[in-house]
Amino acid sequence: MAQGSAKIRIAHAEPLGQGARLLRLERVDGAELGFAGGQYVIINTGITLPGGKLAKRAYSLISSDAEQRAVEIAVKRIGAGPGSNVLNDVAVGAELEWSGPWGKLRLPPGFSGRALAIATDTGITAALGIARGAAAAGAAQLDLLWLVESDDYFVSEAFVRERLPPALRLTVAGGFLPVGHPERAERACALAADRLAAGPYDAVLCAGDGAVIYPVRDRLAALGAPEGSVLLESFFNNPMKKSL
Ligand SMILES: Cc1cc2nc3c(=O)[nH]c(=O)nc-3n(C[C@H](O)[C@H](O)[C@H](O)COP(=O)(O)OP(=O)(O)OC[C@H]3O[C@@H](n4cnc5c(N)ncnc54)[C@H](O)[C@@H]3O)c2cc1C
């Protein structure tokens, strides 16, 4: 299935704790999405922002890429943010527009090596997609490190474990420093370096807080991770995007 925009229907929704929601989405025309684990879609919330632009927001697919017609996303409510509030409140059966799949945070087709996924915060969604895609392909070995403030920050650790392939090694650095903490990047670099030492890894994939994952990539490169072997997907605090 080619990339492009399409109408989607909210086929199912359920709350995830106090401030997040799991949504199952299907294309209205019944077509397959054609995504690989780790990729995301961009949803047009239909909300017009003060500057006149429509609020379109990215969400990583957490369901296995073995199933291409019904896909799942998990959305954390962020303050009064337009995208996350629409998706936490939209009715089952409602239709929205999306485009995708997008993103290069994915294992190459046929990858059979050992990979490390590092997720911060909501970045666990992309890591789940990667892990489930790797399991469906039946080849890659994957270790996953998740840095998260608390078990009720977003999806719970139990939610993640239920969806992970049994052979995958998940390490949760719970009680991690909150978003914006000045020592966050340094702490993450130290944890990532410890994990790297348990390698070797053929690929490292990082998702979540841009203020953390860019320094992590630089630290891993300094420790000898091969050039181009560390892939990044910044969900927020993207240092490449200067103030909007
Ligand atoms: C590739 C990609 C994949 C993403 N996947 C997911 C996903 O699976 N689940 C999900 O909930 N979100 C995900 N996001 C974030 C999502 O796109 C929106 O930024 C988020 O829902 C907030 O949108 P909003 O319109 O409600 O608020 P906005 O008004 O757009 O956001 C307010 C501010 O909060 C920042 N922000 C976004 N997320 C966080 C966070 N966790 N902690 C602190 N600040 C944050 C935004 O960058 C912005 O500066 C992803 C982002 C990208 C780029």
PDB file of N, CA and C in Angstrom, residues 105 118-124 126-127 205-209 213 231-235:
ATOM      1  N   LEU A 105      12.492   4.962  11.567  1.00  0.00           N
ATOM      2  CA  LEU A 105      12.881   4.237  12.780  1.00  0.00           C
ATOM      3  C   LEU A 105      12.326   2.824  12.681  1.00  0.00           C
ATOM      4  N   ILE A 118      15.932   1.998  22.696  1.00  0.00           N
ATOM      5  CA  ILE A 118      15.925   2.838  23.899  1.00  0.00           C
ATOM      6  C   ILE A 118      14.759   3.802  23.755  1.00  0.00           C
ATOM      7  N   ALA A 119      13.824   3.751  24.704  1.00  0.00           N
ATOM      8  CA  ALA A 119      12.661   4.630  24.641  1.00  0.00           C
ATOM      9  C   ALA A 119      12.610   5.480  25.896  1.00  0.00           C
ATOM     10  N   THR A 120      12.235   6.747  25.733  1.00  0.00           N
ATOM     11  CA  THR A 120      11.902   7.560  26.901  1.00  0.00           C
ATOM     12  C   THR A 120      10.417   7.878  26.802  1.00  0.00           C
ATOM     13  N   ASP A 121       9.745   7.928  27.963  1.00  0.00           N
ATOM     14  CA  ASP A 121       8.385   8.480  28.026  1.00  0.00           C
ATOM     15  C   ASP A 121       7.440   7.798  27.023  1.00  0.00           C
ATOM     16  N   THR A 122       6.722   8.612  26.236  1.00  0.00           N
ATOM     17  CA  THR A 122       5.769   8.051  25.263  1.00  0.00           C
ATOM     18  C   THR A 122       6.472   7.331  24.111  1.00  0.00           C
ATOM     19  N   GLY A 123       7.772   7.472  23.987  1.00  0.00           N
ATOM     20  CA  GLY A 123       8.543   6.794  22.932  1.00  0.00           C
ATOM     21  C   GLY A 123       8.441   5.280  23.009  1.00  0.00           C
ATOM     22  N   ILE A 124       7.901   4.766  24.103  1.00  0.00           N
ATOM     23  CA  ILE A 124       7.704   3.318  24.234  1.00  0.00           C
ATOM     24  C   ILE A 124       6.799   2.798  23.115  1.00  0.00           C
ATOM     25  N   ALA A 126       6.820   3.516  19.883  1.00  0.00           N
ATOM     26  CA  ALA A 126       7.628   3.142  18.720  1.00  0.00           C
ATOM     27  C   ALA A 126       8.434   1.874  19.025  1.00  0.00           C
ATOM     28  N   ALA A 127       8.945   1.789  20.264  1.00  0.00           N
ATOM     29  CA  ALA A 127       9.728   0.593  20.641  1.00  0.00           C
ATOM     30  C   ALA A 127       8.857  -0.658  20.609  1.00  0.00           C
ATOM     31  N   LEU A 205      18.005   1.799  18.214  1.00  0.00           N
ATOM     32  CA  LEU A 205      16.894   2.635  17.779  1.00  0.00           C
ATOM     33  C   LEU A 205      16.354   3.371  19.003  1.00  0.00           C
ATOM     34  N   CYS A 206      16.289   4.699  18.926  1.00  0.00           N
ATOM     35  CA  CYS A 206      15.895   5.499  20.094  1.00  0.00           C
ATOM     36  C   CYS A 206      14.667   6.342  19.761  1.00  0.00           C
ATOM     37  N   ALA A 207      13.717   6.405  20.702  1.00  0.00           N
ATOM     38  CA  ALA A 207      12.512   7.210  20.478  1.00  0.00           C
ATOM     39  C   ALA A 207      12.114   7.919  21.760  1.00  0.00           C
ATOM     40  N   GLY A 208      11.586   9.123  21.619  1.00  0.00           N
ATOM     41  CA  GLY A 208      11.070   9.846  22.776  1.00  0.00           C
ATOM     42  C   GLY A 208      11.591  11.267  22.838  1.00  0.00           C
ATOM     43  N   ASP A 209      12.068  11.664  24.022  1.00  0.00           N
ATOM     44  CA  ASP A 209      12.487  13.046  24.292  1.00  0.00           C
ATOM     45  C   ASP A 209      13.751  13.388  23.492  1.00  0.00           C
ATOM     46  N   ILE A 213      17.532  11.796  23.547  1.00  0.00           N
ATOM     47  CA  ILE A 213      18.012  10.774  22.601  1.00  0.00           C
ATOM     48  C   ILE A 213      19.144  11.281  21.703  1.00  0.00           C
ATOM     49  N   LEU A 231      19.625   5.015  15.193  1.00  0.00           N
ATOM     50  CA  LEU A 231      18.523   5.752  14.549  1.00  0.00           C
ATOM     51  C   LEU A 231      17.688   6.445  15.613  1.00  0.00           C
ATOM     52  N   LEU A 232      17.164   7.626  15.271  1.00  0.00           N
ATOM     53  CA  LEU A 232      16.423   8.429  16.245  1.00  0.00           C
ATOM     54  C   LEU A 232      15.047   8.818  15.726  1.00  0.00           C
ATOM     55  N   GLU A 233      14.066   8.863  16.654  1.00  0.00           N
ATOM     56  CA  GLU A 233      12.765   9.472  16.345  1.00  0.00           C
ATOM     57  C   GLU A 233      12.384  10.318  17.548  1.00  0.00           C
ATOM     58  N   SER A 234      12.446  11.644  17.348  1.00  0.00           N
ATOM     59  CA  SER A 234      12.160  12.548  18.446  1.00  0.00           C
ATOM     60  C   SER A 234      10.654  12.825  18.486  1.00  0.00           C
ATOM     61  N   PHE A 235      10.006  12.522  19.611  1.00  0.00           N
ATOM     62  CA  PHE A 235       8.567  12.768  19.754  1.00  0.00           C
ATOM     63  C   PHE A 235       8.305  14.209  20.195  1.00  0.00           C
TER      64      PHE A 235
END
